mmCIF file of C-alpha atoms in Angstrom:
data_model
loop_
_atom_site.group_PDB
_atom_site.id
_atom_site.type_symbol
_atom_site.label_atom_id
_atom_site.label_comp_id
_atom_site.label_asym_id
_atom_site.label_seq_id
_atom_site.Cartn_x
_atom_site.Cartn_y
_atom_site.Cartn_z
ATOM 1 C CA UNK A 469 110.133 -32.602 -15.321
ATOM 2 C CA UNK A 470 113.185 -33.161 -16.308
ATOM 3 C CA UNK A 471 113.424 -34.081 -20.281
ATOM 4 C CA UNK A 472 115.554 -37.284 -20.813
ATOM 5 C CA UNK A 473 116.242 -38.116 -24.116
ATOM 6 C CA UNK A 474 118.655 -40.430 -26.629
ATOM 7 C CA UNK A 475 120.135 -39.644 -30.082
ATOM 8 C CA UNK A 476 118.502 -38.710 -33.306
ATOM 9 C CA UNK A 477 117.682 -42.165 -35.498
ATOM 10 C CA UNK A 478 117.089 -44.029 -31.605
ATOM 11 C CA UNK A 479 118.037 -47.520 -31.417
ATOM 12 C CA UNK A 480 117.125 -49.557 -28.614
ATOM 13 C CA UNK A 481 119.933 -48.459 -26.284
ATOM 14 C CA UNK A 482 119.127 -45.309 -26.815
ATOM 15 C CA UNK A 483 115.223 -45.613 -25.986
ATOM 16 C CA UNK A 484 115.567 -48.031 -22.998
ATOM 17 C CA UNK A 485 118.343 -45.299 -21.601
ATOM 18 C CA UNK A 486 116.154 -42.640 -21.586
ATOM 19 C CA UNK A 487 113.380 -44.391 -19.581
ATOM 20 C CA UNK A 488 115.561 -46.161 -17.133
ATOM 21 C CA UNK A 489 117.266 -43.153 -16.602
ATOM 22 C CA UNK A 490 114.155 -41.161 -16.208
ATOM 23 C CA UNK A 491 113.270 -43.583 -14.085
ATOM 24 C CA UNK A 492 116.169 -43.559 -11.544
ATOM 25 C CA UNK A 493 116.531 -40.002 -11.621
ATOM 26 C CA UNK A 494 112.453 -39.898 -10.596
ATOM 27 C CA UNK A 495 113.201 -42.279 -7.619
ATOM 28 C CA UNK A 496 116.015 -40.367 -6.582
ATOM 29 C CA UNK A 497 114.557 -36.933 -6.413
ATOM 30 C CA UNK A 498 114.753 -35.340 -9.713
ATOM 31 C CA UNK A 499 111.086 -35.865 -11.396
ATOM 32 C CA UNK A 500 111.706 -36.635 -14.862
ATOM 33 C CA UNK A 501 110.171 -37.645 -17.933
ATOM 34 C CA UNK A 502 111.934 -39.820 -21.191
ATOM 35 C CA UNK A 503 111.392 -38.284 -24.591
ATOM 36 C CA UNK A 504 112.489 -39.319 -28.209
ATOM 37 C CA UNK A 505 114.154 -37.866 -30.862
ATOM 38 C CA UNK A 506 113.234 -39.672 -34.305
ATOM 39 C CA UNK A 507 111.119 -42.546 -35.020
ATOM 40 C CA UNK A 508 112.009 -46.144 -33.891
ATOM 41 C CA UNK A 509 113.754 -48.981 -35.681
ATOM 42 C CA UNK A 510 111.835 -52.225 -35.768
ATOM 43 C CA UNK A 511 113.444 -54.208 -32.903
ATOM 44 C CA UNK A 512 112.785 -51.165 -30.602
ATOM 45 C CA UNK A 513 108.746 -51.942 -30.687
ATOM 46 C CA UNK A 514 109.472 -55.526 -30.283
ATOM 47 C CA UNK A 515 111.138 -54.664 -27.266
ATOM 48 C CA UNK A 516 108.592 -52.077 -25.636
ATOM 49 C CA UNK A 517 105.893 -54.679 -26.547
ATOM 50 C CA UNK A 518 107.491 -57.632 -24.573
ATOM 51 C CA UNK A 519 108.132 -55.031 -21.548
ATOM 52 C CA UNK A 520 104.278 -53.747 -21.863
ATOM 53 C CA UNK A 521 105.242 -50.019 -21.917
ATOM 54 C CA UNK A 522 104.665 -47.292 -24.496
ATOM 55 C CA UNK A 523 107.345 -45.403 -26.518
ATOM 56 C CA UNK A 524 108.467 -42.217 -24.897
ATOM 57 C CA UNK A 525 106.749 -39.235 -26.802
ATOM 58 C CA UNK A 526 108.569 -37.141 -29.129
ATOM 59 C CA UNK A 527 110.597 -34.651 -27.543
ATOM 60 C CA UNK A 528 108.649 -30.850 -27.597
ATOM 61 C CA UNK A 529 110.545 -27.762 -28.670
ATOM 62 C CA UNK A 530 112.197 -26.666 -25.607
ATOM 63 C CA UNK A 531 112.573 -22.962 -24.262
ATOM 64 C CA UNK A 532 116.195 -22.078 -24.053
ATOM 65 C CA UNK A 533 117.719 -22.565 -20.759
ATOM 66 C CA UNK A 534 115.432 -25.674 -20.031
ATOM 67 C CA UNK A 535 117.514 -28.136 -17.675
ATOM 68 C CA UNK A 536 117.871 -31.471 -19.869
ATOM 69 C CA UNK A 537 119.495 -35.187 -19.436
ATOM 70 C CA UNK A 538 121.619 -37.137 -22.330
ATOM 71 C CA UNK A 539 121.622 -40.616 -22.713
ATOM 72 C CA UNK A 540 123.563 -42.480 -25.423
ATOM 73 C CA UNK A 541 125.141 -39.349 -26.963
ATOM 74 C CA UNK A 542 126.723 -36.100 -26.141
ATOM 75 C CA UNK A 543 127.573 -34.326 -29.676
ATOM 76 C CA UNK A 544 125.509 -31.670 -31.102
ATOM 77 C CA UNK A 545 124.879 -32.933 -34.282
ATOM 78 C CA UNK A 546 123.186 -36.205 -32.974
ATOM 79 C CA UNK A 547 121.162 -34.622 -30.410
ATOM 80 C CA UNK A 548 118.230 -31.753 -29.957
ATOM 81 C CA UNK A 549 118.307 -29.212 -33.122
ATOM 82 C CA UNK A 550 118.646 -26.193 -30.106
ATOM 83 C CA UNK A 551 120.821 -28.153 -27.884
ATOM 84 C CA UNK A 552 123.219 -25.264 -27.662
ATOM 85 C CA UNK A 553 120.543 -23.393 -25.961
ATOM 86 C CA UNK A 554 119.429 -25.755 -23.599
ATOM 87 C CA UNK A 555 121.430 -26.392 -20.016
ATOM 88 C CA UNK A 556 122.648 -30.137 -20.251
ATOM 89 C CA UNK A 557 122.824 -31.065 -16.223
ATOM 90 C CA UNK A 558 123.057 -35.186 -16.602
ATOM 91 C CA UNK A 559 124.745 -37.522 -19.157
ATOM 92 C CA UNK A 560 124.804 -40.958 -19.509
ATOM 93 C CA UNK A 561 127.067 -42.307 -22.238
ATOM 94 C CA UNK A 562 129.273 -45.082 -23.678
ATOM 95 C CA UNK A 563 130.487 -43.198 -26.476
ATOM 96 C CA UNK A 564 133.658 -40.833 -26.889
ATOM 97 C CA UNK A 565 133.427 -37.062 -25.808
ATOM 98 C CA UNK A 566 132.497 -34.927 -28.483
ATOM 99 C CA UNK A 567 131.408 -31.332 -28.637
ATOM 100 C CA UNK A 568 129.516 -31.074 -25.623
ATOM 101 C CA UNK A 569 129.583 -27.718 -23.522
ATOM 102 C CA UNK A 570 127.813 -27.254 -20.799
ATOM 103 C CA UNK A 571 126.669 -23.687 -19.104
ATOM 104 C CA UNK A 572 127.292 -24.953 -15.531
ATOM 105 C CA UNK A 573 128.796 -27.885 -13.774
ATOM 106 C CA UNK A 574 126.862 -31.386 -15.145
ATOM 107 C CA UNK A 575 126.672 -34.759 -13.599
ATOM 108 C CA UNK A 576 128.603 -36.641 -16.340
ATOM 109 C CA UNK A 577 128.814 -40.419 -16.303
ATOM 110 C CA UNK A 578 130.807 -41.820 -19.330
ATOM 111 C CA UNK A 579 132.625 -45.418 -19.449
ATOM 112 C CA UNK A 580 133.672 -47.620 -22.358
ATOM 113 C CA UNK A 581 131.269 -50.651 -22.186
ATOM 114 C CA UNK A 582 128.980 -52.024 -24.863
ATOM 115 C CA UNK A 583 125.728 -50.227 -23.473
ATOM 116 C CA UNK A 584 124.230 -47.266 -21.509
ATOM 117 C CA UNK A 585 122.475 -50.217 -19.890
ATOM 118 C CA UNK A 586 125.935 -51.481 -18.225
ATOM 119 C CA UNK A 587 126.270 -48.159 -16.664
ATOM 120 C CA UNK A 588 122.486 -47.495 -15.629
ATOM 121 C CA UNK A 589 122.558 -50.939 -13.741
ATOM 122 C CA UNK A 590 125.913 -49.585 -11.922
ATOM 123 C CA UNK A 591 123.969 -46.349 -11.054
ATOM 124 C CA UNK A 592 121.513 -48.387 -9.252
ATOM 125 C CA UNK A 593 123.729 -50.551 -7.270
ATOM 126 C CA UNK A 594 125.653 -47.477 -6.072
ATOM 127 C CA UNK A 595 122.860 -45.815 -5.076
ATOM 128 C CA UNK A 596 121.410 -48.860 -3.327
ATOM 129 C CA UNK A 597 118.338 -48.783 -5.679
ATOM 130 C CA UNK A 598 116.018 -52.143 -6.115
ATOM 131 C CA UNK A 599 116.332 -53.136 -10.021
ATOM 132 C CA UNK A 600 112.646 -53.473 -10.991
ATOM 133 C CA UNK A 601 111.884 -56.014 -13.477
ATOM 134 C CA UNK A 602 110.630 -53.572 -16.002
ATOM 135 C CA UNK A 603 114.089 -51.607 -15.666
ATOM 136 C CA UNK A 604 115.612 -55.075 -15.796
ATOM 137 C CA UNK A 605 114.058 -55.917 -19.093
ATOM 138 C CA UNK A 606 115.065 -52.826 -20.371
ATOM 139 C CA UNK A 607 118.581 -52.421 -19.395
ATOM 140 C CA UNK A 608 119.071 -55.901 -20.521
ATOM 141 C CA UNK A 609 117.534 -55.207 -24.031
ATOM 142 C CA UNK A 610 119.937 -52.261 -24.435
ATOM 143 C CA UNK A 611 122.744 -54.278 -23.900
ATOM 144 C CA UNK A 612 121.996 -57.172 -26.115
ATOM 145 C CA UNK A 613 121.013 -54.688 -29.028
ATOM 146 C CA UNK A 614 124.109 -52.486 -28.628
ATOM 147 C CA UNK A 615 126.322 -55.662 -28.309
ATOM 148 C CA UNK A 616 124.758 -57.564 -30.807
ATOM 149 C CA UNK A 617 124.376 -60.520 -28.007
ATOM 150 C CA UNK A 618 128.541 -59.846 -27.173
ATOM 151 C CA UNK A 619 129.478 -59.963 -30.722
ATOM 152 C CA UNK A 620 130.563 -56.803 -31.007
ATOM 153 C CA UNK A 621 134.026 -55.824 -30.296
ATOM 154 C CA UNK A 622 132.752 -52.926 -27.776
ATOM 155 C CA UNK A 623 131.447 -55.809 -25.608
ATOM 156 C CA UNK A 624 133.269 -56.052 -22.149
ATOM 157 C CA UNK A 625 132.897 -58.253 -19.237
ATOM 158 C CA UNK A 626 130.860 -55.728 -17.459
ATOM 159 C CA UNK A 627 128.098 -55.959 -19.930
ATOM 160 C CA UNK A 628 128.044 -59.799 -19.522
ATOM 161 C CA UNK A 629 127.876 -59.649 -15.833
ATOM 162 C CA UNK A 630 125.329 -57.329 -16.415
ATOM 163 C CA UNK A 631 123.195 -59.367 -18.494
ATOM 164 C CA UNK A 632 123.834 -62.261 -16.021
ATOM 165 C CA UNK A 633 122.502 -60.323 -13.375
ATOM 166 C CA UNK A 634 119.769 -58.681 -15.261
ATOM 167 C CA UNK A 635 117.879 -61.920 -16.771
ATOM 168 C CA UNK A 636 116.830 -63.321 -13.867
ATOM 169 C CA UNK A 637 115.475 -59.901 -12.367
ATOM 170 C CA UNK A 638 113.598 -59.538 -15.631
ATOM 171 C CA UNK A 639 111.776 -63.072 -15.745
ATOM 172 C CA UNK A 640 114.023 -63.655 -18.884
ATOM 173 C CA UNK A 641 114.852 -67.671 -18.793
ATOM 174 C CA UNK A 642 116.489 -67.761 -22.276
ATOM 175 C CA UNK A 643 118.338 -64.581 -23.005
ATOM 176 C CA UNK A 644 119.749 -66.385 -26.564
ATOM 177 C CA UNK A 645 116.224 -66.809 -27.680
ATOM 178 C CA UNK A 646 115.130 -63.459 -26.582
ATOM 179 C CA UNK A 647 118.080 -61.679 -28.316
ATOM 180 C CA UNK A 648 117.412 -63.881 -31.637
ATOM 181 C CA UNK A 649 113.626 -62.749 -31.391
ATOM 182 C CA UNK A 650 115.204 -59.080 -30.919
ATOM 183 C CA UNK A 651 117.540 -59.622 -34.278
ATOM 184 C CA UNK A 652 114.460 -61.221 -35.975
ATOM 185 C CA UNK A 653 112.443 -58.334 -35.323
ATOM 186 C CA UNK A 654 115.000 -56.025 -36.223
ATOM 187 C CA UNK A 655 115.500 -57.751 -39.486
ATOM 188 C CA UNK A 656 111.860 -57.785 -40.575
ATOM 189 C CA UNK A 657 112.277 -55.072 -43.118
ATOM 190 C CA UNK A 658 109.452 -55.850 -45.350
ATOM 191 C CA UNK A 659 108.930 -52.711 -47.578
ATOM 192 C CA UNK A 660 110.514 -50.086 -46.167
ATOM 193 C CA UNK A 661 111.278 -47.324 -47.999
ATOM 194 C CA UNK A 662 115.018 -47.084 -48.868
ATOM 195 C CA UNK A 663 115.199 -43.202 -47.519
ATOM 196 C CA UNK A 664 113.806 -44.897 -44.103
ATOM 197 C CA UNK A 665 115.997 -47.808 -44.233
ATOM 198 C CA UNK A 666 119.258 -45.764 -44.656
ATOM 199 C CA UNK A 667 118.338 -43.660 -41.746
ATOM 200 C CA UNK A 668 117.278 -46.249 -39.045
ATOM 201 C CA UNK A 669 120.403 -46.426 -37.411
ATOM 202 C CA UNK A 670 122.530 -43.208 -39.185
ATOM 203 C CA UNK A 671 124.655 -40.658 -37.535
ATOM 204 C CA UNK A 672 126.734 -37.999 -39.066
ATOM 205 C CA UNK A 673 130.399 -37.053 -38.033
ATOM 206 C CA UNK A 674 132.916 -34.353 -38.915
ATOM 207 C CA UNK A 675 136.373 -36.146 -39.772
ATOM 208 C CA UNK A 676 139.529 -33.901 -40.172
ATOM 209 C CA UNK A 677 140.099 -30.404 -39.039
ATOM 210 C CA UNK A 678 139.982 -26.824 -40.438
ATOM 211 C CA UNK A 679 139.277 -26.447 -44.233
ATOM 212 C CA UNK A 680 139.949 -30.040 -44.626
ATOM 213 C CA UNK A 681 137.392 -30.849 -42.405
ATOM 214 C CA UNK A 682 134.578 -33.498 -43.951
ATOM 215 C CA UNK A 683 130.911 -33.834 -42.708
ATOM 216 C CA UNK A 684 129.986 -37.875 -43.248
ATOM 217 C CA UNK A 685 126.960 -39.639 -43.038
ATOM 218 C CA UNK A 686 127.669 -43.280 -41.553
ATOM 219 C CA UNK A 687 124.637 -45.501 -41.613
ATOM 220 C CA UNK A 688 124.442 -49.115 -40.345
ATOM 221 C CA UNK A 689 121.892 -51.776 -40.693
ATOM 222 C CA UNK A 690 122.301 -54.631 -38.483
ATOM 223 C CA UNK A 691 120.047 -57.755 -39.737
ATOM 224 C CA UNK A 692 119.989 -61.764 -39.810
ATOM 225 C CA UNK A 693 119.009 -61.200 -43.782
ATOM 226 C CA UNK A 694 121.815 -58.924 -45.396
ATOM 227 C CA UNK A 695 120.783 -60.465 -48.877
ATOM 228 C CA UNK A 696 117.566 -58.538 -48.547
ATOM 229 C CA UNK A 697 119.261 -55.321 -48.107
ATOM 230 C CA UNK A 698 121.907 -55.803 -50.201
ATOM 231 C CA UNK A 699 119.415 -56.755 -52.818
ATOM 232 C CA UNK A 700 118.127 -53.183 -52.645
ATOM 233 C CA UNK A 701 121.405 -51.608 -53.427
ATOM 234 C CA UNK A 702 120.839 -49.764 -56.226
ATOM 235 C CA UNK A 703 117.950 -48.099 -54.512
ATOM 236 C CA UNK A 704 119.913 -47.406 -51.180
ATOM 237 C CA UNK A 705 122.666 -45.613 -53.359
ATOM 238 C CA UNK A 706 120.133 -43.074 -54.719
ATOM 239 C CA UNK A 707 118.887 -42.584 -51.708
ATOM 240 C CA UNK A 708 122.212 -42.113 -50.228
ATOM 241 C CA UNK A 709 123.136 -39.914 -52.987
ATOM 242 C CA UNK A 710 120.127 -37.920 -52.293
ATOM 243 C CA UNK A 711 120.774 -37.657 -48.811
ATOM 244 C CA UNK A 712 124.189 -36.555 -49.226
ATOM 245 C CA UNK A 713 123.321 -33.611 -51.261
ATOM 246 C CA UNK A 714 120.266 -32.369 -49.119
ATOM 247 C CA UNK A 715 122.738 -32.527 -45.908
ATOM 248 C CA UNK A 716 125.533 -30.694 -47.736
ATOM 249 C CA UNK A 717 127.920 -33.754 -47.089
ATOM 250 C CA UNK A 718 131.113 -34.529 -48.379
ATOM 251 C CA UNK A 719 130.656 -38.477 -47.526
ATOM 252 C CA UNK A 720 127.760 -40.875 -47.110
ATOM 253 C CA UNK A 721 128.504 -45.211 -46.445
ATOM 254 C CA UNK A 722 126.286 -47.613 -45.374
ATOM 255 C CA UNK A 723 127.311 -50.505 -43.385
ATOM 256 C CA UNK A 724 125.228 -53.829 -43.959
ATOM 257 C CA UNK A 725 126.250 -55.659 -40.960
ATOM 258 C CA UNK A 726 125.211 -59.632 -40.806
ATOM 259 C CA UNK A 727 124.837 -60.177 -37.258
ATOM 260 C CA UNK A 728 125.188 -63.851 -37.441
ATOM 261 C CA UNK A 729 128.098 -64.196 -39.367
ATOM 262 C CA UNK A 730 129.729 -60.970 -37.889
ATOM 263 C CA UNK A 731 130.514 -59.551 -41.075
ATOM 264 C CA UNK A 732 130.008 -56.020 -43.209
ATOM 265 C CA UNK A 733 129.370 -55.207 -46.584
ATOM 266 C CA UNK A 734 129.178 -51.447 -46.835
ATOM 267 C CA UNK A 735 127.873 -49.774 -49.705
ATOM 268 C CA UNK A 736 129.657 -46.311 -50.743
ATOM 269 C CA UNK A 737 127.854 -43.412 -52.221
ATOM 270 C CA UNK A 738 130.450 -42.389 -54.988
ATOM 271 C CA UNK A 739 134.460 -42.542 -55.553
ATOM 272 C CA UNK A 740 135.275 -39.835 -53.096
ATOM 273 C CA UNK A 741 134.193 -42.395 -50.358
ATOM 274 C CA UNK A 742 135.971 -45.138 -52.388
ATOM 275 C CA UNK A 743 139.231 -43.290 -51.974
ATOM 276 C CA UNK A 744 138.652 -42.785 -48.217
ATOM 277 C CA UNK A 745 137.679 -46.520 -47.446
ATOM 278 C CA UNK A 746 141.007 -47.798 -49.553
ATOM 279 C CA UNK A 747 142.827 -45.347 -47.662
ATOM 280 C CA UNK A 748 141.492 -46.116 -44.227
ATOM 281 C CA UNK A 749 140.901 -49.712 -44.488
ATOM 282 C CA UNK A 750 143.155 -50.890 -47.381
ATOM 283 C CA UNK A 751 140.328 -52.471 -49.251
ATOM 284 C CA UNK A 752 138.984 -52.155 -52.469
ATOM 285 C CA UNK A 753 135.680 -50.890 -53.617
ATOM 286 C CA UNK A 754 133.902 -52.384 -56.972
ATOM 287 C CA UNK A 755 130.389 -51.640 -58.022
ATOM 288 C CA UNK A 756 129.274 -49.489 -55.502
ATOM 289 C CA UNK A 757 130.322 -52.331 -52.400
ATOM 290 C CA UNK A 758 133.350 -52.672 -50.263
ATOM 291 C CA UNK A 759 133.881 -55.748 -48.227
ATOM 292 C CA UNK A 760 135.058 -54.582 -44.477
ATOM 293 C CA UNK A 761 135.256 -58.141 -43.270
ATOM 294 C CA UNK A 762 134.568 -58.108 -39.637
ATOM 295 C CA UNK A 763 134.673 -54.304 -38.909
ATOM 296 C CA UNK A 764 131.072 -54.344 -37.538
ATOM 297 C CA UNK A 765 131.308 -51.490 -34.772
ATOM 298 C CA UNK A 766 130.927 -48.150 -36.218
ATOM 299 C CA UNK A 767 132.117 -46.720 -32.619
ATOM 300 C CA UNK A 768 135.019 -48.666 -32.535
ATOM 301 C CA UNK A 769 136.171 -49.978 -35.734
ATOM 302 C CA UNK A 770 134.705 -47.631 -38.633
ATOM 303 C CA UNK A 771 134.735 -44.024 -37.036
ATOM 304 C CA UNK A 772 138.132 -44.108 -35.627
ATOM 305 C CA UNK A 773 139.870 -45.641 -38.808
ATOM 306 C CA UNK A 774 138.223 -42.967 -40.527
ATOM 307 C CA UNK A 775 139.327 -40.057 -38.241
ATOM 308 C CA UNK A 776 142.697 -41.581 -38.257
ATOM 309 C CA UNK A 777 142.776 -41.208 -42.138
ATOM 310 C CA UNK A 778 141.347 -37.788 -42.368
ATOM 311 C CA UNK A 779 144.030 -36.506 -39.668
ATOM 312 C CA UNK A 780 146.975 -37.448 -41.703
ATOM 313 C CA UNK A 781 145.667 -36.007 -44.868
ATOM 314 C CA UNK A 782 147.101 -32.358 -43.926
#
């Protein structure tokens, strides 16, 4: 069975894409099984319960040379620890091309859309494969999650059209209500430890090149109740500094995104990050926090600006 998996610290799109792509590959002649690389956030279990399906198992250690399929990522730092030893033969992704290397020609599908779910629907259509209700619900959920129900600047017309097609197949009559239920589940953080909260939607990136290169951790918490998260600022800043030290990073930020107001308040671990945010976004940092306004997309608005900033520091 071909292992199919998304990125570390998986979100709803990573999990649903793994499940749907594994099903697609199996139905088109390549037996595959979905796996995950980390613990689920609070939104994804809601989606899976509503769909009546179990979460994928954790990916067991894979022997060198094992053929695998990646969804929703392509960078080694976000993938299986021994990815360089594996044979990546399939990738479905909507992020920029990172450091992906393959030992043999691979089937790659990259598109600048809001979610892997949108690409997977296209694959079904191109293969003249009927979209089953379960897969429709999973793809739709991934699209709504990653686009924040079309609030994210990553949203495209293809994402909107995909939701219009998938909703009746999935048996979801009120898409807005379903999206709000998803976001409510995501925001039900309770007494989640700060360390876990920080890493629920967390990725590491390299900014700059050569001796000037810096490794940063960029976390995002999307919520309908930002006051709760920001009320735990000191705990989170402590967790950020600890993780920064543990991973040997030069920078660490956590963006708290208000889904409904489409607003970003970012927690900043130290003066190093404060200087970079001022240079990249023209904002001031006060008391460990920066107001990044409507910049709510890590993929399209945060990481590219930081990449540009560090590229100019030579």
